[in-house]
Amino acid sequence: MTVSVSTDHIRPPAPPGPLAWLRQNLFNNWYNSLLTVISLAIVAWAATNILRWVFFEADWRPVFLTPLLYLVGQYPRQELWRLGAAVAAASFLTGISWRVWGRAMRFLVIAYAVFLLAGVVWPLEGEGLTLPVRIFLLSNLGLILVGYLAGGLRILRPAYVLVAWVFTLGATLLLLHGFSGSEVLPVVPTTVWGGLLVTMLLAIGGITISFPIGVLLALGRRSSLPVVSLFSTVFIEFVRGVPLIGVLFLASIILPLFLPADVRIDRLLRALIGMTLFSAAYMAENVRGGLASVPLGQVEASKALGLNGAQITLLVVLPQALRAVIPPIVGQFISLFKDTTLASGVAVLEFLSIGRSILQANPEYIGLQAEVYIFIAAVFWIFSYLMSYASQKIEAALGVGER
Amino acid sequence: MDESASKNKPIIICHDVHKWFGSFHALKGISMDVNKGEVIVIFGPSGSGKSTFIRTLNRLEEHQRGQIFIDGIELTHDVRNIEKVRMETGMVFQQFNLFPHLTVLQNVTLAPIWVRKWPKEKAETYAQQILERVGIPEQADKFPAQLSGGQQQRVAIARAMAMQPKVMLFDEPTSALDPEMIKEVLDVMVELARSGMTMVVITHEMGFARAVAHRMFFFDEGQIVESGPPDKIFNNPTEDRTKLFLSQILTH
């Protein structure tokens, strides 16, 4: 005789309600209860003190009154339309990327829109934040939407969008710098560039250039050609054995010694080269880890199919290797972004040094260091967190088929 | 095709093939000719050199003495010869070795597009036909990790067949599979064998050998100990080592 019992009506146990959860986790015996009460007291005490300081005691004038200084340093105000054009292009491309990459981008789009809105509703009539500028920032939200609609076009492939971003980055640099002898676009020397603009240029430029160099170095280190592998290894090990500030000094003082006297490389460019080479060496080691994680069987299967060495690397090994090392690569990007502050050591006025010079230039700001540095830390944290979050989203988006 | 003429000309010729790993003598003079359309089953204990041998046939391992000809092309250090031979031989591995970052369809079309330089549409149409043939046309857009082991191995077979090889090499294709999935892979291989494909198969699936093998080779310690048609190997093995090994794998 077979007995069949229907189990269809059985449901998983219900999760505990909030009160039950509290009792189970925070007040399940006398010493946990005591600990909970003490912790709550400490948190409440710290929170009230912090909030009181932020809203009543702190003097935010050095942060709020000069937003343009923080954004672009001494970049001539009458030439700021060039940056506006770059921002407009970025808004449009952001919209397109949103449509093309979907979920992975949504959070970044929201963050970007929040930045724009922050400019629109910035509480003080800070320098440069005039009504037309606010209207311009607001209209960028519209540009994002236009980009989103344009992103629906059939012909758009993700690769094209990527190329468009790189192209826009290069065009922005040329536009901001201008051309010697030009009436419309006179040269704005990089010595007056500063603030978040320079930090972003160093970070984005360093990331986009160091990534391909790092991949090449990683492949070079595994190469069967002795010269290539020796060069890559020596370069990687040398750079990794030197502190970044040392590399920056090398790039800004020693590099010109090797060049003909009439060739002068821009100070900002030298800092960018230093950061890029430094980052590339670490990138190479990250990518090498990824290359080592691809099973040998993948290469054998590719060989057996008749693919040649370059095809095996580009079509089979690299896609898997890079996917495996997205977290360390993004970590690398984040530390590069934060390390841009070291460029202040070679007289580049990036975001942190702008804050410092604002404090030094205004006697009435004496004693307001905490406000300025907390603001700067907050800005760095926001951008770093955005990158970290984007990395998680990209991993999730690429994770299909991995497990 | 002229059956008798092609039967007379072996598509695989191995003569006195030797291979060392360091000082370990893995292959000690293997000689074997395989005719067009023949199905060869190689079996033997692990470490007998059977896997090393099949991998010398498409130069995943380099032999150090002797000669190997595939379809008239000798395998030497000449890279162009190696590439030609690899285009004409398909290989199926014990661990599948599918490309995990590509869909099933992309796995199957990768080599035709990049090696044979077929247009994408042609490669995809042909790939769909082959996926049909191995019985998984509906899985084309999935990733390998979303398939069962048996399905993955059938994709691997399809991937090799998509290059329209003249010879198919199978290196223990069912050893990594759960028991209930072995049959679906063997069915595909039997169908392939009956369609006239030249096959060299390392396997201990003796049912498969009995059904489709023309000749069987017993490997031990880097040498061919005994060879012959399945009927002779199963019913009248002459060597004691063959008898012992068969008794070990057949009696449970």
XYZ file of C-alpha atoms in Angstrom:
655
model
C 0.000 0.000 0.000
C 1.336 3.390 -0.865
C 0.505 6.368 1.227
C 0.736 9.651 -0.566
C 0.542 12.776 1.516
C 0.028 16.057 -0.276
C 2.663 18.596 0.726
C 1.264 21.381 -1.446
C -0.300 23.259 1.458
C 2.943 23.492 3.456
C 4.482 26.966 3.332
C 7.937 28.090 4.475
C 7.910 29.477 8.038
C 6.962 33.165 8.137
C 9.796 35.600 8.890
C 9.587 37.131 12.368
C 7.800 40.493 12.733
C 9.812 43.581 13.674
C 9.098 43.248 17.390
C 10.020 39.563 17.426
C 13.156 40.378 15.460
C 14.151 42.998 18.019
C 13.638 40.582 20.877
C 15.528 37.775 19.140
C 18.514 39.819 18.038
C 18.933 42.820 20.322
C 17.240 41.952 23.617
C 17.562 38.182 23.889
C 19.292 38.345 27.317
C 20.313 40.937 29.895
C 23.823 41.703 28.644
C 22.744 41.998 25.007
C 19.981 44.345 26.149
C 22.546 46.383 28.060
C 24.865 46.457 25.040
C 22.011 47.566 22.796
C 21.057 50.408 25.122
C 24.665 51.598 25.482
C 25.292 51.436 21.718
C 22.094 53.364 21.023
C 23.159 56.014 23.510
C 26.570 56.402 21.861
C 25.072 56.590 18.384
C 22.488 59.139 19.476
C 25.121 61.248 21.219
C 27.438 61.183 18.176
C 24.616 61.877 15.748
C 23.297 64.907 17.637
C 26.806 66.339 17.939
C 27.569 65.818 14.252
C 24.244 67.237 13.123
C 24.579 70.228 15.447
C 28.039 70.924 14.089
C 26.983 70.536 10.459
C 23.876 72.705 10.698
C 24.662 75.276 13.413
C 28.342 75.502 14.273
C 30.202 74.877 11.020
C 30.931 77.840 8.769
C 30.472 76.607 5.212
C 31.390 79.882 3.507
C 34.732 78.585 2.103
C 32.824 75.686 0.560
C 29.681 77.365 -0.731
C 30.815 80.798 -1.868
C 33.266 79.744 -4.566
C 31.855 76.724 -6.402
C 33.618 77.658 -9.645
C 37.021 77.619 -7.976
C 36.395 74.095 -6.775
C 35.120 73.072 -10.183
C 37.668 74.587 -12.573
C 40.268 76.559 -10.579
C 41.429 79.701 -12.353
C 40.090 78.685 -15.762
C 39.094 82.006 -17.420
C 35.436 82.644 -16.698
C 34.708 84.059 -20.151
C 35.940 80.756 -21.679
C 33.776 78.541 -19.500
C 31.333 77.987 -22.351
C 33.855 75.410 -23.616
C 33.328 73.356 -20.478
C 29.593 73.896 -20.931
C 29.811 72.395 -24.417
C 31.687 69.389 -23.014
C 29.065 68.953 -20.281
C 26.296 69.107 -22.891
C 28.024 66.411 -24.956
C 28.474 64.303 -21.828
C 24.775 64.671 -20.972
C 23.737 63.549 -24.432
C 26.107 60.552 -24.333
C 24.972 59.699 -20.821
C 21.429 59.465 -22.149
C 22.514 57.221 -25.018
C 24.556 54.995 -22.683
C 21.553 54.711 -20.390
C 19.472 53.311 -23.247
C 22.222 51.079 -24.651
C 23.513 49.575 -21.386
C 20.286 49.761 -19.422
C 20.281 48.670 -15.831
C 24.029 48.892 -15.286
C 23.889 52.601 -16.103
C 20.690 53.658 -14.401
C 22.259 54.463 -11.046
C 25.026 56.520 -12.650
C 22.468 58.456 -14.687
C 20.531 59.235 -11.542
C 23.736 60.338 -9.807
C 24.661 62.560 -12.738
C 21.185 64.108 -12.765
C 21.471 64.749 -9.026
C 24.767 66.599 -9.595
C 23.141 68.764 -12.249
C 20.163 69.465 -10.005
C 22.506 70.308 -7.134
C 23.937 73.031 -9.365
C 20.458 74.272 -10.248
C 19.286 74.614 -6.657
C 22.686 75.461 -5.056
C 21.481 77.442 -2.015
C 23.756 80.467 -2.317
C 24.254 82.894 -5.120
C 27.821 81.620 -5.430
C 30.221 83.004 -7.929
C 29.227 82.095 -11.460
C 25.995 80.322 -10.588
C 23.895 82.891 -12.390
C 20.383 82.261 -13.641
C 21.510 81.413 -17.220
C 23.988 78.860 -15.844
C 21.280 77.273 -13.732
C 18.969 77.152 -16.737
C 21.790 75.564 -18.742
C 22.289 72.889 -16.077
C 18.544 72.229 -16.018
C 18.437 71.920 -19.793
C 21.098 69.210 -19.549
C 18.456 67.008 -17.942
C 16.542 67.450 -21.178
C 19.663 66.518 -23.145
C 19.903 63.263 -21.180
C 16.346 62.438 -22.247
C 17.086 63.364 -25.859
C 20.121 61.051 -25.693
C 17.940 58.320 -24.204
C 15.540 58.595 -27.138
C 18.390 58.724 -29.657
C 19.886 55.632 -27.994
C 16.942 53.625 -29.312
C 18.199 53.874 -32.884
C 18.882 50.457 -34.382
C 22.321 51.276 -35.769
C 23.762 52.053 -32.329
C 26.073 49.356 -31.015
C 27.660 49.534 -27.536
C 31.095 49.655 -29.198
C 30.147 52.849 -31.084
C 29.034 54.487 -27.848
C 32.338 53.581 -26.226
C 34.222 55.099 -29.165
C 32.041 58.204 -28.923
C 32.980 58.593 -25.248
C 36.698 58.312 -25.952
C 36.349 60.724 -28.881
C 34.430 63.195 -26.711
C 37.121 62.976 -24.051
C 39.833 63.845 -26.585
C 37.740 66.608 -28.151
C 37.045 68.068 -24.696
C 40.770 68.263 -23.975
C 41.443 70.044 -27.281
C 38.499 72.383 -26.770
C 39.513 73.289 -23.219
C 43.092 73.870 -24.284
C 42.358 75.784 -27.470
C 44.688 76.403 -30.410
C 47.540 78.866 -30.612
C 46.757 81.754 -32.958
C 43.046 81.030 -32.947
C 40.632 83.933 -32.491
C 37.678 81.896 -31.360
C 39.571 79.375 -29.263
C 42.650 81.061 -27.788
C 44.970 78.834 -25.786
C 44.125 78.503 -22.124
C 47.398 77.288 -20.551
C 46.950 74.338 -18.225
C 48.645 76.295 -15.444
C 45.312 77.996 -14.792
C 43.278 74.797 -14.965
C 42.343 73.461 -11.598
C 39.870 71.901 -9.225
C 37.548 69.008 -9.950
C 38.173 69.526 -13.674
C 41.858 68.613 -13.297
C 41.126 65.787 -10.880
C 38.629 64.333 -13.359
C 40.985 64.773 -16.314
C 43.824 63.029 -14.469
C 41.544 60.247 -13.286
C 39.585 59.641 -16.499
C 42.632 60.157 -18.712
C 44.757 57.934 -16.489
C 42.123 55.205 -16.421
C 41.393 55.154 -20.154
C 45.053 55.220 -21.194
C 46.481 52.965 -18.488
C 43.923 50.232 -19.146
C 45.080 49.275 -22.664
C 48.739 49.769 -21.699
C 48.235 47.534 -18.667
C 46.604 44.819 -20.789
C 49.488 44.977 -23.272
C 52.050 44.800 -20.452
C 50.284 41.799 -18.931
C 50.251 40.021 -22.285
C 53.853 41.103 -22.854
C 54.949 39.598 -19.566
C 53.560 36.215 -20.641
C 54.945 36.552 -24.148
C 57.260 33.893 -25.495
C 59.454 36.590 -27.049
C 62.243 37.162 -24.500
C 62.728 40.858 -25.329
C 59.046 41.685 -24.907
C 58.664 39.700 -21.719
C 61.877 41.112 -20.222
C 60.878 44.688 -21.002
C 57.395 44.215 -19.553
C 58.685 42.537 -16.423
C 61.373 45.145 -15.795
C 58.925 48.001 -16.356
C 56.257 46.515 -14.102
C 58.646 45.631 -11.303
C 60.432 48.979 -11.479
C 57.255 51.056 -11.320
C 55.757 48.896 -8.606
C 58.847 49.420 -6.502
C 58.619 53.214 -6.600
C 56.064 55.353 -4.733
C 53.620 57.274 -6.940
C 54.881 60.639 -5.770
C 58.354 59.484 -6.863
C 57.039 58.559 -10.306
C 55.379 61.977 -10.542
C 58.652 63.705 -9.652
C 60.451 61.551 -12.188
C 57.917 62.461 -14.855
C 57.958 66.176 -14.125
C 61.677 66.733 -13.480
C 63.645 63.978 -15.167
C 61.479 63.420 -18.255
C 62.269 66.902 -19.681
C 66.003 66.200 -19.271
C 65.779 63.396 -21.798
C 63.961 65.514 -24.355
C 65.426 68.122 -26.696
C 65.553 71.579 -25.144
C 62.909 73.037 -27.444
C 60.369 70.302 -26.668
C 58.482 71.225 -23.537
C 55.810 68.971 -22.228
C 52.985 70.584 -20.363
C 53.063 70.216 -16.583
C 49.591 68.689 -16.424
C 50.492 66.296 -19.232
C 53.628 65.198 -17.364
C 51.558 64.459 -14.269
C 49.095 62.524 -16.445
C 51.920 60.509 -17.997
C 53.322 59.709 -14.567
C 49.950 58.599 -13.197
C 49.201 56.577 -16.318
C 52.487 54.669 -16.265
C 52.135 54.023 -12.547
C 48.581 52.782 -12.901
C 49.450 50.699 -15.970
C 51.979 48.651 -13.999
C 49.410 47.761 -11.352
C 46.788 47.173 -14.015
C 49.176 44.736 -15.696
C 49.503 42.694 -12.525
C 45.716 42.603 -12.065
C 45.182 41.486 -15.643
C 47.943 38.895 -15.297
C 46.001 37.398 -12.416
C 42.972 37.204 -14.694
C 44.953 35.616 -17.511
C 46.251 32.972 -15.119
C 42.702 32.179 -14.019
C 41.599 31.097 -17.515
C 41.878 27.287 -17.634
C 44.409 25.773 -20.028
C 41.578 23.770 -21.581
C 40.192 26.976 -23.086
C 43.393 27.532 -25.028
C 43.553 23.876 -26.079
C 39.966 23.931 -27.332
C 40.708 27.102 -29.309
C 43.864 25.607 -30.794
C 42.022 22.438 -31.725
C 39.506 24.582 -33.631
C 42.337 26.160 -35.617
C 42.287 29.660 -34.104
C 45.642 31.406 -34.218
C 47.453 32.943 -31.269
C 46.069 36.464 -31.622
C 42.516 35.161 -32.075
C 42.841 32.939 -29.003
C 44.005 35.900 -26.914
C 41.414 38.386 -28.176
C 38.367 36.142 -28.559
C 38.771 33.553 -25.826
C 41.338 34.397 -23.156
C 41.068 38.177 -22.648
C 37.261 38.359 -22.413
C 37.310 35.752 -19.647
C 40.410 37.171 -17.947
C 39.076 40.740 -17.796
C 35.707 39.603 -16.530
C 37.418 37.767 -13.699
C 39.328 40.854 -12.566
C 36.656 43.568 -12.759
C 36.659 44.067 -8.949
C 40.437 44.612 -8.624
C 40.488 46.742 -11.781
C 37.771 49.005 -10.414
C 39.639 49.098 -7.105
C 42.644 50.206 -9.116
C 40.559 52.925 -10.792
C 39.307 54.146 -7.437
C 42.792 54.377 -5.967
C 44.002 56.165 -9.105
C 41.156 58.651 -8.670
C 42.146 59.296 -5.053
C 45.857 59.351 -5.898
C 45.310 62.312 -8.224
C 45.650 64.408 -5.049
C 49.357 63.560 -5.101
C 49.697 65.606 -8.297
C 49.599 68.624 -5.986
C 53.193 67.600 -5.211
C 54.216 68.616 -8.727
C 52.325 71.914 -8.679
C 49.135 70.708 -10.326
C 46.153 72.483 -8.757
C 43.780 69.570 -8.413
C 40.676 69.479 -6.201
C 42.438 69.113 -2.838
C 45.018 71.831 -3.483
C 42.245 74.241 -4.527
C 40.672 73.727 -1.109
C 44.011 74.343 0.558
C 44.700 77.483 -1.472
C 41.233 78.883 -0.739
C 41.994 78.493 2.957
C 45.401 80.125 2.605
C 44.270 83.022 0.439
C 41.488 84.247 2.704
C 42.451 85.357 6.229
C 38.809 85.283 7.344
C 38.733 81.509 6.707
C 41.387 80.797 9.351
C 40.231 77.891 11.486
C 37.798 76.549 8.880
C 40.015 73.663 7.721
C 37.598 71.035 9.030
C 34.732 72.314 6.862
C 36.853 72.395 3.705
C 38.522 69.022 4.141
C 35.308 67.294 5.168
C 33.657 68.674 2.036
C 36.563 67.449 -0.113
C 36.492 64.034 1.535
C 32.744 63.824 0.933
C 33.156 64.601 -2.764
C 35.904 61.966 -3.140
C 33.765 59.465 -1.262
C 30.738 60.077 -3.486
C 32.705 59.511 -6.692
C 34.554 56.488 -5.331
C 31.306 54.948 -4.164
C 29.709 55.557 -7.563
C 32.575 53.696 -9.247
C 32.338 50.861 -6.762
C 28.587 50.613 -7.298
C 28.982 50.702 -11.077
C 31.480 47.851 -10.796
C 28.944 45.700 -8.951
C 26.348 46.432 -11.620
C 28.741 45.619 -14.463
C 29.709 42.369 -12.763
C 26.066 41.441 -12.376
C 25.347 42.359 -15.994
C 28.260 40.255 -17.260
C 27.681 37.461 -14.774
C 25.364 35.500 -17.065
C 26.837 32.116 -17.856
C 29.581 32.410 -15.295
C 28.162 30.106 -12.678
C 33.147 9.343 -53.663
C 35.139 6.353 -54.797
C 34.914 4.079 -51.765
C 37.606 1.572 -52.656
C 40.172 4.165 -53.678
C 39.751 6.202 -50.534
C 39.801 3.055 -48.398
C 43.227 2.278 -49.742
C 44.676 5.617 -48.732
C 44.833 6.096 -44.942
C 43.778 9.561 -43.736
C 45.870 9.225 -40.578
C 49.339 7.740 -40.786
C 51.434 7.437 -37.640
C 54.831 5.860 -37.854
C 57.003 5.088 -34.811
C 55.713 8.054 -32.756
C 57.674 8.800 -29.578
C 57.017 11.353 -26.874
C 58.882 12.136 -23.676
C 57.787 14.318 -20.742
C 61.172 15.187 -19.308
C 62.759 11.767 -18.865
C 59.394 9.955 -18.778
C 58.873 8.003 -21.988
C 55.133 8.495 -22.577
C 54.802 7.124 -26.118
C 57.155 4.345 -27.151
C 56.863 3.981 -30.869
C 53.183 4.099 -31.811
C 52.368 3.136 -35.387
C 48.775 3.279 -36.573
C 47.011 3.910 -39.883
C 43.392 4.980 -40.006
C 41.351 4.802 -43.194
C 38.680 7.217 -44.267
C 35.378 6.492 -42.571
C 36.958 4.200 -40.015
C 35.970 4.348 -36.347
C 38.872 3.588 -34.016
C 38.431 2.992 -30.302
C 41.471 3.316 -28.060
C 41.292 1.993 -24.515
C 43.696 1.190 -21.730
C 44.579 2.024 -18.125
C 45.184 5.617 -17.084
C 48.733 6.711 -17.735
C 48.984 4.370 -20.693
C 49.610 7.252 -23.102
C 46.313 7.032 -25.019
C 45.386 10.644 -24.286
C 48.888 11.871 -25.102
C 48.714 9.976 -28.377
C 45.381 11.422 -29.526
C 46.679 14.904 -28.655
C 49.701 14.447 -30.914
C 47.281 13.984 -33.829
C 46.390 17.705 -33.816
C 49.664 18.834 -32.276
C 48.335 19.750 -28.842
C 51.325 17.598 -27.898
C 54.462 17.600 -29.969
C 55.938 14.223 -30.876
C 59.714 14.016 -30.742
C 60.414 11.054 -33.011
C 58.602 9.412 -35.861
C 56.104 10.849 -38.332
C 52.439 11.791 -38.329
C 50.498 12.557 -41.501
C 46.916 13.822 -41.403
C 45.202 13.817 -44.810
C 48.619 13.911 -46.463
C 49.947 16.834 -44.370
C 52.904 16.043 -42.139
C 52.875 17.510 -38.631
C 56.181 19.308 -38.139
C 57.218 22.604 -36.606
C 55.727 24.317 -39.663
C 52.935 26.447 -38.190
C 50.986 26.544 -41.458
C 50.836 22.759 -41.561
C 49.671 22.690 -37.958
C 46.921 25.210 -38.734
C 45.817 23.208 -41.781
C 45.663 19.984 -39.776
C 43.702 21.672 -36.981
C 41.174 22.925 -39.530
C 40.661 19.332 -40.717
C 40.450 17.710 -37.276
C 37.772 18.330 -34.679
C 38.394 17.479 -31.058
C 36.061 16.763 -28.160
C 37.484 16.907 -24.642
C 36.635 15.110 -21.439
C 35.955 18.461 -19.691
C 33.969 19.926 -22.679
C 36.081 23.139 -22.650
C 33.218 25.217 -23.997
C 33.768 28.972 -23.990
C 31.765 30.109 -20.941
C 31.513 33.764 -22.039
C 29.847 32.896 -25.351
C 26.374 31.546 -26.073
C 25.940 28.088 -27.549
C 25.484 29.572 -31.011
C 28.575 31.766 -30.613
C 30.581 28.767 -29.413
C 29.618 26.867 -32.538
C 30.113 29.730 -35.013
C 33.368 31.157 -33.591
C 35.784 29.015 -35.584
C 33.838 28.983 -38.895
C 33.701 32.798 -38.791
C 37.298 33.450 -37.750
C 39.161 30.475 -39.213
C 37.087 29.509 -42.260
C 36.148 33.203 -42.795
C 32.516 32.361 -43.420
C 30.022 35.219 -43.317
C 28.141 35.305 -40.015
C 24.780 34.373 -41.592
C 26.208 31.291 -43.296
C 27.954 30.178 -40.110
C 24.776 30.635 -38.077
C 22.580 28.784 -40.544
C 25.001 25.869 -40.604
C 25.380 25.962 -36.807
C 21.605 25.691 -36.412
C 21.605 22.627 -38.667
C 24.296 20.981 -36.576
C 22.610 21.858 -33.285
C 19.518 20.226 -34.776
C 21.591 17.155 -35.563
C 22.947 16.849 -32.007
C 19.423 17.393 -30.704
C 19.632 20.779 -28.963
C 18.475 23.434 -31.468
C 16.392 25.179 -28.785
C 19.435 25.894 -26.578
C 21.245 28.103 -29.109
C 20.959 31.337 -27.146
C 21.834 29.911 -23.739
C 25.223 30.035 -22.084
C 27.095 26.766 -21.474
C 26.711 27.013 -17.696
C 22.918 26.922 -18.136
C 23.066 23.473 -19.764
C 23.417 19.967 -18.320
C 26.680 18.103 -18.768
C 25.284 15.962 -21.554
C 23.988 19.012 -23.404
C 27.329 20.759 -22.967
C 29.196 17.839 -24.457
C 26.792 17.756 -27.392
C 27.484 21.473 -27.941
C 31.196 20.639 -27.881
C 30.625 18.004 -30.562
C 28.613 20.515 -32.606
C 31.375 23.086 -32.188
C 33.926 20.652 -33.609
C 31.618 19.534 -36.430
C 30.902 23.129 -37.462
C 34.384 23.260 -38.987
C 33.420 20.357 -41.274
C 36.440 18.317 -40.181
C 37.592 15.192 -41.981
C 38.594 13.536 -38.706
C 37.017 13.758 -35.249
C 39.064 13.044 -32.137
C 37.299 12.191 -28.868
C 39.316 12.230 -25.639
C 37.163 10.336 -23.094
C 34.016 12.279 -24.048
C 31.722 10.636 -21.494
C 34.053 10.244 -18.500
C 33.016 13.501 -16.825
C 29.290 12.902 -17.293
C 26.664 11.749 -14.831
C 25.481 8.226 -15.750
C 22.052 9.305 -17.015
C 23.645 11.679 -19.538
C 26.139 9.291 -21.103
C 23.607 7.788 -23.461
C 22.554 11.065 -25.095
C 26.188 11.801 -25.969
C 26.888 8.270 -27.194
C 23.767 8.392 -29.383
C 25.145 11.470 -31.139
C 28.515 9.754 -31.586
C 26.907 6.601 -32.978
C 24.935 8.673 -35.458
C 28.139 10.462 -36.453
C 30.003 7.160 -36.879
C 27.221 5.698 -39.044
C 27.278 8.825 -41.241
C 30.811 7.881 -42.322
C 32.901 10.227 -40.196
C 36.448 9.131 -39.499
C 36.697 8.947 -35.715
C 39.396 8.220 -33.172
C 37.745 7.698 -29.795
C 39.296 7.108 -26.401
C 36.567 5.517 -24.318
C 35.760 2.717 -21.963
C 32.155 2.548 -23.164
C 32.452 -0.956 -24.527
C 28.862 -0.977 -25.765
C 29.739 1.903 -28.065
C 32.899 0.092 -29.212
C 30.963 -3.092 -29.953
C 28.314 -1.167 -31.887
C 30.365 1.051 -34.183
C 34.138 0.491 -33.851
C 35.916 -1.009 -36.851
C 39.119 -1.586 -34.947
C 40.168 -1.311 -31.304
C 43.607 -0.563 -29.882
C 44.637 -1.498 -26.348
C 47.305 0.862 -24.965
C 49.517 0.141 -21.979
C 52.723 1.824 -20.840
C 53.017 3.921 -23.963
C 52.667 1.041 -26.408
C 49.971 -0.642 -28.452
C 49.636 -3.982 -26.740
C 46.943 -5.403 -28.953
C 44.676 -4.312 -31.776
C 41.933 -5.764 -33.903
C 38.210 -5.688 -34.646
C 35.923 -5.581 -31.580
C 34.858 -9.158 -32.132
C 38.427 -10.391 -31.718
C 39.297 -8.036 -28.832
C 36.232 -9.002 -26.810
C 36.077 -12.712 -27.616
C 39.645 -13.764 -28.352
C 42.157 -11.373 -26.847
C 45.625 -12.852 -27.255
C 47.505 -10.786 -24.671
C 47.158 -11.415 -20.946
C 47.206 -7.696 -20.172
C 44.248 -7.136 -22.486
C 42.327 -9.989 -20.875
C 43.068 -8.666 -17.399
C 42.073 -5.089 -18.237
C 38.867 -6.156 -19.996
C 37.930 -8.341 -17.046
C 38.468 -5.382 -14.729
C 36.247 -2.976 -16.643
C 33.592 -5.431 -17.810
C 32.828 -7.387 -14.639
C 31.064 -5.431 -11.979
